Coordinates of C-alpha atoms in Angstrom, one line a residue:
M1 CA -0.8 -38.0 -5.6
S2 CA -2.7 -35.7 -3.3
V3 CA -2.8 -31.9 -3.9
P4 CA -1.9 -29.9 -0.8
R5 CA -4.6 -27.6 0.6
N6 CA -4.0 -24.0 0.0
V7 CA -4.4 -22.7 3.5
R8 CA -4.6 -18.9 3.8
T9 CA -2.7 -17.5 6.7
T10 CA -0.5 -14.6 7.7
F11 CA 3.3 -15.2 7.3
G12 CA 5.8 -13.0 9.1
F13 CA 9.4 -12.5 8.0
Y14 CA 12.1 -11.5 10.5
P15 CA 15.8 -10.9 10.6
P16 CA 17.9 -13.3 12.7
E17 CA 17.2 -13.3 16.4
N18 CA 20.9 -12.8 17.3
N19 CA 21.3 -10.1 14.7
P20 CA 18.2 -7.9 14.5
A21 CA 20.1 -5.3 12.4
A22 CA 21.1 -7.9 9.7
W23 CA 18.7 -6.5 7.1
Q24 CA 20.2 -3.0 7.4
A25 CA 16.7 -1.8 6.7
D26 CA 14.5 1.2 7.0
L27 CA 11.1 2.0 5.6
E28 CA 12.4 4.3 2.9
T29 CA 14.9 1.8 1.4
F30 CA 12.3 -0.9 1.6
R31 CA 9.7 1.3 -0.1
N32 CA 12.2 2.1 -2.9
A33 CA 13.0 -1.6 -3.4
L34 CA 9.3 -2.4 -3.6
E35 CA 8.7 0.4 -6.1
R36 CA 11.5 -0.9 -8.3
A37 CA 10.5 -4.5 -8.2
F38 CA 6.8 -4.1 -8.3
P39 CA 6.0 -0.9 -10.1
D40 CA 2.2 -1.4 -10.3
G41 CA 2.0 -1.8 -6.5
T42 CA 0.2 0.5 -4.0
L43 CA 2.4 1.7 -1.1
E44 CA 1.2 3.7 1.8
R45 CA 3.1 4.9 4.9
R46 CA 1.1 5.3 8.1
V47 CA 1.5 5.2 11.9
D48 CA 0.4 1.9 13.5
P49 CA -2.2 3.0 16.1
L50 CA -1.4 0.1 18.4
R51 CA 2.4 0.5 18.5
G52 CA 2.8 4.2 17.5
V53 CA 5.5 3.3 14.9
D54 CA 5.7 4.1 11.2
V55 CA 4.7 1.2 9.0
L56 CA 4.5 0.7 5.2
D57 CA 1.4 -1.0 3.9
F58 CA 1.8 -2.5 0.4
D59 CA -0.3 -4.3 -2.2
I60 CA 1.9 -5.7 -4.9
E61 CA 1.6 -8.1 -7.8
V62 CA 4.3 -10.7 -7.2
A63 CA 3.4 -12.8 -10.2
P64 CA 0.9 -12.3 -13.0
E65 CA -2.5 -11.9 -11.4
I66 CA -1.1 -12.8 -7.9
W67 CA -1.5 -9.8 -5.6
I68 CA -0.4 -9.9 -1.9
T69 CA -1.0 -7.4 0.8
G70 CA 1.5 -6.8 3.5
T71 CA 2.9 -4.5 6.2
A72 CA 6.5 -3.7 6.9
A73 CA 7.6 -2.2 10.2
M74 CA 11.2 -1.1 10.7
P75 CA 10.9 1.4 13.5
T76 CA 14.5 1.4 14.4
P77 CA 17.7 0.4 12.6
D78 CA 18.0 -2.8 14.7
Y79 CA 14.5 -4.1 14.3
A80 CA 12.4 -5.2 11.3
Y81 CA 9.5 -7.4 10.4
I82 CA 7.3 -7.9 7.3
T83 CA 3.9 -9.6 7.4
L84 CA 1.8 -10.8 4.5
G85 CA -1.8 -11.3 5.3
N86 CA -4.3 -13.9 3.9
V87 CA -1.7 -15.6 1.7
T88 CA -1.1 -19.2 0.6
A89 CA 2.3 -20.8 1.0
D90 CA 3.0 -20.5 -2.8
E91 CA 2.1 -16.7 -2.7
A92 CA 4.2 -16.1 0.3
A93 CA 7.1 -18.1 -1.2
T94 CA 7.2 -15.9 -4.3
F95 CA 7.5 -12.8 -2.1
A96 CA 10.0 -14.5 0.2
Q97 CA 12.3 -15.4 -2.7
W98 CA 12.3 -11.7 -3.7
L99 CA 13.0 -10.6 -0.2
R100 CA 15.8 -13.2 0.3
D101 CA 17.5 -12.8 -3.1
S102 CA 16.9 -9.1 -4.0
Y103 CA 16.5 -7.1 -0.8
V104 CA 18.3 -8.4 2.3
P105 CA 22.1 -8.4 2.2
S106 CA 22.5 -12.1 2.7
P107 CA 20.3 -15.1 1.9
A108 CA 20.9 -16.5 5.4
V109 CA 19.2 -13.6 7.3
V110 CA 15.5 -14.3 6.9
R111 CA 13.3 -16.2 9.4
F112 CA 9.6 -16.8 9.0
I113 CA 6.5 -18.0 11.0
S114 CA 2.8 -18.1 10.3
S115 CA -0.1 -16.9 12.4
A116 CA -1.6 -20.4 12.0
A117 CA 1.3 -22.0 13.7
M118 CA 1.4 -19.4 16.4
T119 CA -2.2 -20.1 17.2
N120 CA -1.2 -23.7 17.8
G121 CA 1.6 -22.7 20.2
Q122 CA 4.6 -22.3 18.0
E123 CA 6.4 -19.1 18.8
T124 CA 9.9 -19.4 17.3
P125 CA 10.5 -18.4 13.7
S126 CA 12.3 -20.8 11.4
P127 CA 15.1 -20.0 9.0
L128 CA 14.0 -19.5 5.4
P129 CA 16.0 -21.8 3.1
A130 CA 19.1 -19.8 2.1
T131 CA 19.1 -21.3 -1.4
G132 CA 16.6 -22.6 -3.9
D133 CA 13.8 -21.2 -6.0
S134 CA 10.2 -20.3 -4.8
S135 CA 9.1 -24.0 -5.0
E136 CA 11.7 -25.0 -2.5
I137 CA 10.7 -22.1 -0.2
E138 CA 7.1 -23.1 -0.7
A139 CA 8.0 -26.6 0.4
A140 CA 9.5 -25.2 3.6
L141 CA 6.5 -23.0 4.3
R142 CA 4.2 -26.0 3.8
A143 CA 6.3 -28.2 6.0
H144 CA 6.1 -25.5 8.7
L145 CA 2.3 -25.5 8.4
T146 CA 2.2 -29.3 8.4
A147 CA 4.4 -29.5 11.5
A148 CA 1.9 -27.1 13.2
G149 CA -1.0 -29.4 12.3
I150 CA -2.4 -26.9 9.8
E151 CA -1.9 -28.4 6.3

C-alpha cells in the first residue's frame, strides 16, 4: 500500500456558483464563529491592498498541533471566499468539515478548488462532499489533486 504524498497547496472554498449568498456570511459573523471554535487562534482584519476590500486573516489550530493560516473575504452579502495557504489535503479537510458542518447553513453549499489544480488549467470549483467525516473530505481533496495531475 503506498502512502499518498502530502502536497502543500492553497485550497479555496466558495459558495455555490448559482447562489453566491448561500453562506449568509459577513466577516463579523465568520470572525465570531472562528473565535468560538478555535479560541487560541489569531484573527486580524485588514484591507486587501489589491482589491481594496476588508478581509480576515486567521491562524488557527484545527487539531492538536495542526495550525492553518487562511484569509476570508466577504466584501458583500452575496459574495464570499475562504483560502487556506500552504496546507495539505488532510489539514484542509479538517477545516472544511468545520466550515461545512458548523458554519454554513447547509452542507451542500461549499465548493472547493486548489491553486495547484488552477495552475494546471482547472478553473471550476468542485462541490465538497455534503456528508462524511474529514477522511471522506480528504479523499475528495486528494482525488481533486490527482485529477489535476498533482498527487
